[in-house]
C-alpha positions as a Markdown table, in Angstrom:
| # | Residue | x | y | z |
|---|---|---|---|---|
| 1 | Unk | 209.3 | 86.2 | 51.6 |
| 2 | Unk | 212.8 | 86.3 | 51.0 |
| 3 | Unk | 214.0 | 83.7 | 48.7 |
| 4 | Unk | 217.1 | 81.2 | 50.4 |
| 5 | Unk | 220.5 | 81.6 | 49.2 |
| 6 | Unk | 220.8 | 78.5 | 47.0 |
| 7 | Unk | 224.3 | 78.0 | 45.5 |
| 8 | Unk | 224.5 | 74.6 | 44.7 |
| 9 | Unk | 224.0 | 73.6 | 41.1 |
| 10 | Unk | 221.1 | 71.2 | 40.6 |
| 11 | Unk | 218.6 | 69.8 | 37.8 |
| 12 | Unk | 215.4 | 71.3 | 39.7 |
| 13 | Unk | 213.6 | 74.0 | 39.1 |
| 14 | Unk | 213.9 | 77.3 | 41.6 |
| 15 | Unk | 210.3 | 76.6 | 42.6 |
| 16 | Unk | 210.9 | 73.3 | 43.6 |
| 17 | Unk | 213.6 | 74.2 | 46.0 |
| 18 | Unk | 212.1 | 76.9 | 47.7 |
| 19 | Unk | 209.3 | 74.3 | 48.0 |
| 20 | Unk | 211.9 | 71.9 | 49.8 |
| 21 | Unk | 213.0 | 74.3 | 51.9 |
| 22 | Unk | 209.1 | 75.4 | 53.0 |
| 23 | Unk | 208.3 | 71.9 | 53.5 |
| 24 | Unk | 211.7 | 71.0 | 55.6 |
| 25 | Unk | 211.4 | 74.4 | 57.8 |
| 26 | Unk | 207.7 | 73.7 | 58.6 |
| 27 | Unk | 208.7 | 70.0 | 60.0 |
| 28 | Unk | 207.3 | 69.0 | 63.5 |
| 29 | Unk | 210.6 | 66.9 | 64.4 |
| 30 | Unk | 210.7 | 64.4 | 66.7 |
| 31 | Unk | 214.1 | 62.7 | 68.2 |
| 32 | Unk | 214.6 | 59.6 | 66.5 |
| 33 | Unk | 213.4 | 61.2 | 63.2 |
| 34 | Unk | 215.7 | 61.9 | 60.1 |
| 35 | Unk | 215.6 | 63.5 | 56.3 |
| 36 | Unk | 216.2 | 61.4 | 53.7 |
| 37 | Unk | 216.9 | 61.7 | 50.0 |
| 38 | Unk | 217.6 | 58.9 | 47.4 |
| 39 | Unk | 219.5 | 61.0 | 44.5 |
| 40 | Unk | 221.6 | 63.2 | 46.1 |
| 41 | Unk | 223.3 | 64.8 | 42.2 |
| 42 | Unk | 225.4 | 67.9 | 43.2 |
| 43 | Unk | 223.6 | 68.3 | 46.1 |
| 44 | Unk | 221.4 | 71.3 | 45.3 |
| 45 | Unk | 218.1 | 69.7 | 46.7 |
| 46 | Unk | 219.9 | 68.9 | 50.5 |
| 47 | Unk | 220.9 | 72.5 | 50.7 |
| 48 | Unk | 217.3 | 73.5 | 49.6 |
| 49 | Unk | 216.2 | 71.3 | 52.3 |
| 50 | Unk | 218.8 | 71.6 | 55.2 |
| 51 | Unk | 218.5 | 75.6 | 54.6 |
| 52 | Unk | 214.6 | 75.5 | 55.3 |
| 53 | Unk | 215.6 | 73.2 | 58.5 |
| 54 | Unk | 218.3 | 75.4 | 60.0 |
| 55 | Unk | 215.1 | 78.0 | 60.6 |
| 56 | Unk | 212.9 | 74.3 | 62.0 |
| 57 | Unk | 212.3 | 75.6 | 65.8 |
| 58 | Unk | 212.1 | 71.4 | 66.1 |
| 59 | Unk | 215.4 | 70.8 | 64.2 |
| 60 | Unk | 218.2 | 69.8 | 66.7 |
| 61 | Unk | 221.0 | 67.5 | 65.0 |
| 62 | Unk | 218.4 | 65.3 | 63.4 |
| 63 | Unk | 220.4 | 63.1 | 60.4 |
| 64 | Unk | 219.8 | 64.4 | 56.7 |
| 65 | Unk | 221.2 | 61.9 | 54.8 |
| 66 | Unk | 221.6 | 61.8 | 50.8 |
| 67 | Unk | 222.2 | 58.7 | 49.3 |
| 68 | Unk | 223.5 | 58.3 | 45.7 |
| 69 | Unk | 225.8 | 56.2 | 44.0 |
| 70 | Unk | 227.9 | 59.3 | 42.5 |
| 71 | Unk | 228.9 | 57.2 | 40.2 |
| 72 | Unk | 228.0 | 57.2 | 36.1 |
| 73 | Unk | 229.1 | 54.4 | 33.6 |
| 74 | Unk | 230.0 | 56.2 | 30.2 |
| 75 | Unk | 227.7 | 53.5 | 28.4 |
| 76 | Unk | 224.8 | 55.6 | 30.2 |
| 77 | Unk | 223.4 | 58.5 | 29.2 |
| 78 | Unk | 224.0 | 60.3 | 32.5 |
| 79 | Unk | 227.8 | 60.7 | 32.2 |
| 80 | Unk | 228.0 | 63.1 | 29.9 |
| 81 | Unk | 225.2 | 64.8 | 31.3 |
| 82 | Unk | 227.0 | 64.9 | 34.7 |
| 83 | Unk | 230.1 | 66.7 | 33.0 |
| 84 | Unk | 227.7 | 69.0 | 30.8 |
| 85 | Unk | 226.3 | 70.1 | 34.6 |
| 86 | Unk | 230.0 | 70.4 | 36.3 |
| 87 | Unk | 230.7 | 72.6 | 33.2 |
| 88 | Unk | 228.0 | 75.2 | 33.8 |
| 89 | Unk | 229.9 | 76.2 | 36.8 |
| 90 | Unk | 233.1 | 75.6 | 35.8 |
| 91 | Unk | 233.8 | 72.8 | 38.2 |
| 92 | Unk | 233.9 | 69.8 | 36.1 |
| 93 | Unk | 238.1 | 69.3 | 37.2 |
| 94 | Unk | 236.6 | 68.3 | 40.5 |
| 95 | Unk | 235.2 | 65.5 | 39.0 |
| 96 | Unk | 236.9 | 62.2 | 38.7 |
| 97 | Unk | 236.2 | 61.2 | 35.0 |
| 98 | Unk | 238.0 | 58.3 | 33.6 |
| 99 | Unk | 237.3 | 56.4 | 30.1 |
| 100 | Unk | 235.3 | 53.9 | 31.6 |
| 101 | Unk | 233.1 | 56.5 | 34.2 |
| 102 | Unk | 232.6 | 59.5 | 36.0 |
| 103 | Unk | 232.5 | 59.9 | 40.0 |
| 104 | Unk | 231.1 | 63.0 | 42.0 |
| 105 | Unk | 231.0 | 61.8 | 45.9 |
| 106 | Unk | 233.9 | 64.2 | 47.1 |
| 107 | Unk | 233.0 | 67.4 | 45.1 |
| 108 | Unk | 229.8 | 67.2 | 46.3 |
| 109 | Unk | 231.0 | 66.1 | 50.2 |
| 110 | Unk | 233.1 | 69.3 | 49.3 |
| 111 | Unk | 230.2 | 71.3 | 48.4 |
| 112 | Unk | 228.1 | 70.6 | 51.5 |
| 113 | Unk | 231.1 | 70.6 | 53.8 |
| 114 | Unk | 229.8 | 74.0 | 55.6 |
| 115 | Unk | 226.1 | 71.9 | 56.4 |
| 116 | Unk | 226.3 | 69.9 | 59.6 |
| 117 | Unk | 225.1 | 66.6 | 60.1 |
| 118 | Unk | 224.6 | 66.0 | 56.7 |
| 119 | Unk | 225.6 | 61.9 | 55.7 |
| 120 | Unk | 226.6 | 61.4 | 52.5 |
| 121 | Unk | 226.1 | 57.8 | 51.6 |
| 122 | Unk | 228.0 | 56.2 | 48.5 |
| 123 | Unk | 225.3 | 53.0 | 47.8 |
| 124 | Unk | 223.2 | 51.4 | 45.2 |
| 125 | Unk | 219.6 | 51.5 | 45.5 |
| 126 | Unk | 219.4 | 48.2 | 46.8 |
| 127 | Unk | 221.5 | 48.3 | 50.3 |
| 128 | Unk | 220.0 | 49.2 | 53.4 |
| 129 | Unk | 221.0 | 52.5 | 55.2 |
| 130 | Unk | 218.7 | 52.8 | 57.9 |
| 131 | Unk | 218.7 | 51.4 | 61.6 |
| 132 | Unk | 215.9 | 50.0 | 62.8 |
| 133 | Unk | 215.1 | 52.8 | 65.2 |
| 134 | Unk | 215.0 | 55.7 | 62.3 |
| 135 | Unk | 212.0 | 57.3 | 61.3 |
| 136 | Unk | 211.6 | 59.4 | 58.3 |
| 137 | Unk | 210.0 | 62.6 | 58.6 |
| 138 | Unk | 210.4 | 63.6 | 55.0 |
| 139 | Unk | 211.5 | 61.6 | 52.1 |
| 140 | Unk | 212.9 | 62.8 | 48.8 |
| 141 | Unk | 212.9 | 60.3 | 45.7 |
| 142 | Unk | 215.4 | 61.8 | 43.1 |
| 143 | Unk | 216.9 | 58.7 | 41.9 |
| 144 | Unk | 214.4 | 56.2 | 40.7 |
| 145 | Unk | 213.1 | 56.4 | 37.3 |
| 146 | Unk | 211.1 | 53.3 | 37.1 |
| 147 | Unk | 209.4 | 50.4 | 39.2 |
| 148 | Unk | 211.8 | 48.1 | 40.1 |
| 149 | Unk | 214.7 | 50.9 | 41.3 |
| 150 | Unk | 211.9 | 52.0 | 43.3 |
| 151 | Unk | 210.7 | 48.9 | 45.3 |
| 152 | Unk | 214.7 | 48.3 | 46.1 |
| 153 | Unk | 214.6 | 51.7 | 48.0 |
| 154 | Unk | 211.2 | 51.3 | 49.9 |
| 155 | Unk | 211.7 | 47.6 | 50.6 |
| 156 | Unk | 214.8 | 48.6 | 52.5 |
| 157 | Unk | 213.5 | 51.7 | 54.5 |
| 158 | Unk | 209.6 | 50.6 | 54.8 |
| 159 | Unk | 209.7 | 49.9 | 58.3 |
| 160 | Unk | 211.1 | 53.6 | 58.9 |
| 161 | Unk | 208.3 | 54.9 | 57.0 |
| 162 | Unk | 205.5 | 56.9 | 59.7 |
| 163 | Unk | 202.2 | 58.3 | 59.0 |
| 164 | Unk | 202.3 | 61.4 | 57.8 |
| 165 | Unk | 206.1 | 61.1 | 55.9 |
| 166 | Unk | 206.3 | 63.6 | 53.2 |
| 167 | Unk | 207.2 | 61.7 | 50.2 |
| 168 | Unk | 208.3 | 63.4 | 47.2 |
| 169 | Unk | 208.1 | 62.1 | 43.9 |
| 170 | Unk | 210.6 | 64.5 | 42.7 |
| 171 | Unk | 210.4 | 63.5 | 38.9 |
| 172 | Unk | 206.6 | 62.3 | 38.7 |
| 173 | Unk | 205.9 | 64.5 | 36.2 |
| 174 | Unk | 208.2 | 63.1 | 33.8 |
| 175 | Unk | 208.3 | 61.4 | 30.5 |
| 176 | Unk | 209.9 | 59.0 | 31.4 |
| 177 | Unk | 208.1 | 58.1 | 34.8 |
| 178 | Unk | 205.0 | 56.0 | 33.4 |
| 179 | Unk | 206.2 | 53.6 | 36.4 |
| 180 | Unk | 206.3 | 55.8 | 39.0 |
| 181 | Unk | 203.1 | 57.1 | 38.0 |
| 182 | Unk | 201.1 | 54.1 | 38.0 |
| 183 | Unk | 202.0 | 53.5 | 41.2 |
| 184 | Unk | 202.2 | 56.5 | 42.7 |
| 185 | Unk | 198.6 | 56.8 | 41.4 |
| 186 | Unk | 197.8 | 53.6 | 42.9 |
| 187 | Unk | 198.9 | 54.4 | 46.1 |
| 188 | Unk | 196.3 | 57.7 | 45.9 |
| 189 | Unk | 193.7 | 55.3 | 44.7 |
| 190 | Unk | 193.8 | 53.3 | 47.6 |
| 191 | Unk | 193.9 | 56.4 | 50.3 |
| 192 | Unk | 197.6 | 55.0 | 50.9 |
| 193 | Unk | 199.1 | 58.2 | 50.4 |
| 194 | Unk | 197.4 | 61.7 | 50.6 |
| 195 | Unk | 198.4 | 64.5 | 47.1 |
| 196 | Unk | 199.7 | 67.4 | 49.2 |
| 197 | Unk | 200.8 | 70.1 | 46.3 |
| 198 | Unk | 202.1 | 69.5 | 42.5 |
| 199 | Unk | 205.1 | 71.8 | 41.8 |
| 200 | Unk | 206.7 | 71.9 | 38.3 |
| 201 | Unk | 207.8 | 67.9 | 37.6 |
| 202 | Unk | 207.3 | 67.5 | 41.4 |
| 203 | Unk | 204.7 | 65.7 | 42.9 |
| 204 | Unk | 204.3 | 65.8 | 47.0 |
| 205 | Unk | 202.1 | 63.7 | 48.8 |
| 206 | Unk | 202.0 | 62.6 | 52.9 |
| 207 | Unk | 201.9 | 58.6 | 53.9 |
| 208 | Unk | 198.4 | 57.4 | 55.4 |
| 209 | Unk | 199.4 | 53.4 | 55.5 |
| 210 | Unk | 201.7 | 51.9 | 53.2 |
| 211 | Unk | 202.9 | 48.7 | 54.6 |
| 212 | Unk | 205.1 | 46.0 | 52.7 |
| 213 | Unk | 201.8 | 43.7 | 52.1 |
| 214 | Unk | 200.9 | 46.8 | 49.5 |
| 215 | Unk | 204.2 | 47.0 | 47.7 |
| 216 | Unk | 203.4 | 43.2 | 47.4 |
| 217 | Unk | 200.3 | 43.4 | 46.2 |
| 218 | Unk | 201.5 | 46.1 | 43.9 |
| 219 | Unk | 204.4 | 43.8 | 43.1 |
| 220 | Unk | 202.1 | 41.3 | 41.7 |
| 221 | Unk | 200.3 | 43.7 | 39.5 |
| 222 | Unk | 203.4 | 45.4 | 37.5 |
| 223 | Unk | 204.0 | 42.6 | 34.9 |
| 224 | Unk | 200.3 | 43.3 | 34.0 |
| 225 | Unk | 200.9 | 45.6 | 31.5 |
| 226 | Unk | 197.4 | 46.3 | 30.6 |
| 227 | Unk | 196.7 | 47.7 | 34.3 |
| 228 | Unk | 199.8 | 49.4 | 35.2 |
| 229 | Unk | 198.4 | 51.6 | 31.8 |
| 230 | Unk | 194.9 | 51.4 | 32.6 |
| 231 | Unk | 196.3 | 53.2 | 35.9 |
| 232 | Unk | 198.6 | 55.9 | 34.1 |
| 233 | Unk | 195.1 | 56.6 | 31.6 |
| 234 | Unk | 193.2 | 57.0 | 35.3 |
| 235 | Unk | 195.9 | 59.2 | 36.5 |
| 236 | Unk | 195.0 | 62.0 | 33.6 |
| 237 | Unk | 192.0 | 62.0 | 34.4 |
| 238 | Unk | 192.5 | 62.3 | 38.2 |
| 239 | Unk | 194.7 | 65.1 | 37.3 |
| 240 | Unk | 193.3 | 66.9 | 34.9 |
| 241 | Unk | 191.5 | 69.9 | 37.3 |
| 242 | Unk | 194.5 | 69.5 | 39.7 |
| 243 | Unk | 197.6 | 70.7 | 37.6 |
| 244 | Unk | 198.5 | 72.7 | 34.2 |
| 245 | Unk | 198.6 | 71.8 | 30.6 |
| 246 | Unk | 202.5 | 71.8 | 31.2 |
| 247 | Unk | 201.9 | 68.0 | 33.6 |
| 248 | Unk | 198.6 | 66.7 | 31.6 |
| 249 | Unk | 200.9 | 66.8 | 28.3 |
| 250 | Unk | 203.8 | 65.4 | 30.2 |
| 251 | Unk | 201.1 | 62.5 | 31.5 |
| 252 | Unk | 200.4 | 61.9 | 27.8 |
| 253 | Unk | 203.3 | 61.5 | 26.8 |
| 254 | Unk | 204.3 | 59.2 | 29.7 |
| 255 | Unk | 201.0 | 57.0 | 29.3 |
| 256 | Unk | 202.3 | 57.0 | 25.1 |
| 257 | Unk | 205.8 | 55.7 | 25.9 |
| 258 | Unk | 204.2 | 52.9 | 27.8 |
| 259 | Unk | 201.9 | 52.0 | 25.2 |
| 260 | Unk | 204.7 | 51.6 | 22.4 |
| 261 | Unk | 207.0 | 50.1 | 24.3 |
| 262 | Unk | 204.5 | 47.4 | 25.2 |
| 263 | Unk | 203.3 | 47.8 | 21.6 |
| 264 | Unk | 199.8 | 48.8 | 22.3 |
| 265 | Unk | 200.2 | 50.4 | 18.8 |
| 266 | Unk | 196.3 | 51.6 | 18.7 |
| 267 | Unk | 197.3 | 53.1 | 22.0 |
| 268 | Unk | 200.0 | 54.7 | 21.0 |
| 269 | Unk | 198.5 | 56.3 | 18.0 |
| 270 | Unk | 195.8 | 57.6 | 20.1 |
| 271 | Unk | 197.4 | 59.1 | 22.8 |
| 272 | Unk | 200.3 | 60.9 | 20.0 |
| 273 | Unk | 197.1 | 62.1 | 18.4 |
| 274 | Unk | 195.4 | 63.7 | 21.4 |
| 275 | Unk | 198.5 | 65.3 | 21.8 |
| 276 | Unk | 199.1 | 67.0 | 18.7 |
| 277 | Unk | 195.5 | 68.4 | 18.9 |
| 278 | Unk | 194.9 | 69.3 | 22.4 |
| 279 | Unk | 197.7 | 71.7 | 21.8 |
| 280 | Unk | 198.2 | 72.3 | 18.5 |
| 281 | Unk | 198.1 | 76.5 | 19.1 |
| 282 | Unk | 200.1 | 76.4 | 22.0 |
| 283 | Unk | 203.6 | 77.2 | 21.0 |
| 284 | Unk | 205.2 | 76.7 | 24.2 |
| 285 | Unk | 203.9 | 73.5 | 24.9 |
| 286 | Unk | 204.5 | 72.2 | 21.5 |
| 287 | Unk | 207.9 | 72.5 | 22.2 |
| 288 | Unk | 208.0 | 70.4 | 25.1 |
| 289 | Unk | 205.6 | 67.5 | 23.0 |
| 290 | Unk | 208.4 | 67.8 | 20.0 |
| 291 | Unk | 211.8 | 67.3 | 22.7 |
| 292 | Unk | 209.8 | 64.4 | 24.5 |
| 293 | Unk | 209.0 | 63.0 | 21.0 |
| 294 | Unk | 212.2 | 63.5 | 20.3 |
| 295 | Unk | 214.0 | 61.9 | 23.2 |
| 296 | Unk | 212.1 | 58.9 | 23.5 |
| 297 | Unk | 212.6 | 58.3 | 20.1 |
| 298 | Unk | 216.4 | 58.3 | 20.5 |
| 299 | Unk | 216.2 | 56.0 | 23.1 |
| 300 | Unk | 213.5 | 53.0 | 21.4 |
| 301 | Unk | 210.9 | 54.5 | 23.8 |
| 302 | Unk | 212.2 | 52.5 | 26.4 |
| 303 | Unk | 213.2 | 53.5 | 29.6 |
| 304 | Unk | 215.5 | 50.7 | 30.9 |
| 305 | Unk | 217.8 | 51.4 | 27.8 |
| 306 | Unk | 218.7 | 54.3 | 29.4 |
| 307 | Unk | 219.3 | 53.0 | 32.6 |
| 308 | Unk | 220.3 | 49.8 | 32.4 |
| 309 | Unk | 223.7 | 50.3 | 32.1 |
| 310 | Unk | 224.1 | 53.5 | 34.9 |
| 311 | Unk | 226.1 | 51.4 | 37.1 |
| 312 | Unk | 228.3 | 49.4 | 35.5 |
| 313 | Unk | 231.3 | 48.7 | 36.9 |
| 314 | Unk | 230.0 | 50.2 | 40.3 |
């Protein structure tokens, strides 16, 4: 197969756009249905995705719409990694950078300017987007990184969710993610969501029945720090014949970073020393085990201290 012509920078992998663009081209679309993707970045992932729907036999002027704040506060880690990326292709005068924040919105409405119907929508998490009478065929989460940035998006676009949405957890297998995979586990658990294919930090799955009474019931569960681990620890297992060493160490890692933060120290110590020896002769993934090590250390092992301050002054 011949691989799409992607030329927008993005953070993914190649694999996981030509996966976007198989999955977006093989669609059964119906009118009132629409594309949707929370973390829009440069907008590499919606051309992955609007390429594999131009070839969509069922794809005629269905909305794509990318939502995104395009917006960094300098007291957040991703500024500078937003210019570091504009750099790579020489673009980073297109970006509005001040000494307070950097914004992206019209390089990237520049970008995908030659993609029609593509929406572009400048908002915070939080704020509703959708009209009632929307359904999402496909649904790609790019922006949240933990829990409570997650439950702002669905609680908004619930309602527009229809069996058999593709949802994409696009940074599941992550270090950082021990959030999104409790519950993304939890969903699985509970035959709420079907696993459809792992690629690289991707994990794709297909709605069965997720209603708002199960983000509830979920809601009341994620202050029990215990479970929400005792669900990450279930989730390796579940795993463990289903992916590589590559997302198991990554699932370590994820289920240690819980366990300090919430100072299960015996926890901790365990799931660091599993680590070191399940792959001690492994040199590539001892690599990855040192820069996670590394990068959660830099940050207290705590997620929200890397977040928290993204959208300041929004």
């Amino acid at each position: 197969m011949r691989q799409p012509d992607f030329s927008i920078l993005s953070m993914l992998y190649t694999e996981e756009k030509v996966k976007l663009y198989e999955i977006s081209k093989s669609l059964k679309l119906k009118s009132n249905d629409c594309i949707l993707e929370y973390g829009v970045f440069f907008g590499g992932s919606l051309e992955a995705l609007y390429l594999g729907l131009q070839e969509n036999k069922t794809f005629n002027s269905h909305e794509v719409i990318g939502v995104d704040s395009f917006y960094a506060s300098k007291k957040g880690d991703f500024y500078s990694l937003v210019i570091e990326y504009a750099d790579k292709s020489n673009d980073k005068n297109k970006l509005e950078i001040t000494s307070e924040y950097v914004k992206w919105y019209k390089y990237v409405q520049s970008s995908l300017s030659k993609y029609k119907n593509i929406n572009l929508i400048k908002s915070l998490p939080n704020n509703p987007i959708l009209k009632n009478t929307n359904h999402i065929a496909l649904l790609h989460l790019d922006m949240p990184k933990h829990y409570k940035e997650l439950r702002s998006i669905l609680g908004n676009i619930i309602n527009n969710i229809k069996s058999n949405t593709i949802i994409i957890f696009q940074d599941y297998f992550y270090h950082w993610s021990a959030e999104i995979i409790a519950f993304g586990f939890y969903l699985i658990k509970n035959d709420l969501i079907k696993l459809e294919y792992s690629c690289m930090n991707t994990l794709g799955t297909s709605n069965n029945a997720v209603s708002e009474k199960d983000l509830e019931l979920f809601d009341a569960k994620i202050n029990d720090k215990e479970y929400i681990f005792s669900l990450i620890v279930e989730s390796i297992d579940y795993f463990k014949d289903k992916v590589n060493n590559h997302k198991l160490v990554i699932l370590y890692m994820a289920a240690a970073q819980y366990a300090y933060v919430n100072k299960f120290n015996n926890k901790f110590d365990y799931y660091i020393q599993n680590i070191n020896q399940m792959y001690s002769n492994d040199i590539k993934t001892r690599n990855l085990i040192d820069y996670m090590k590394h990068d959660v250390k830099k940050h207290n092992y705590d997620i929200y201290n890397i977040y928290s301050y993204s959208f300041d002054g929004f």
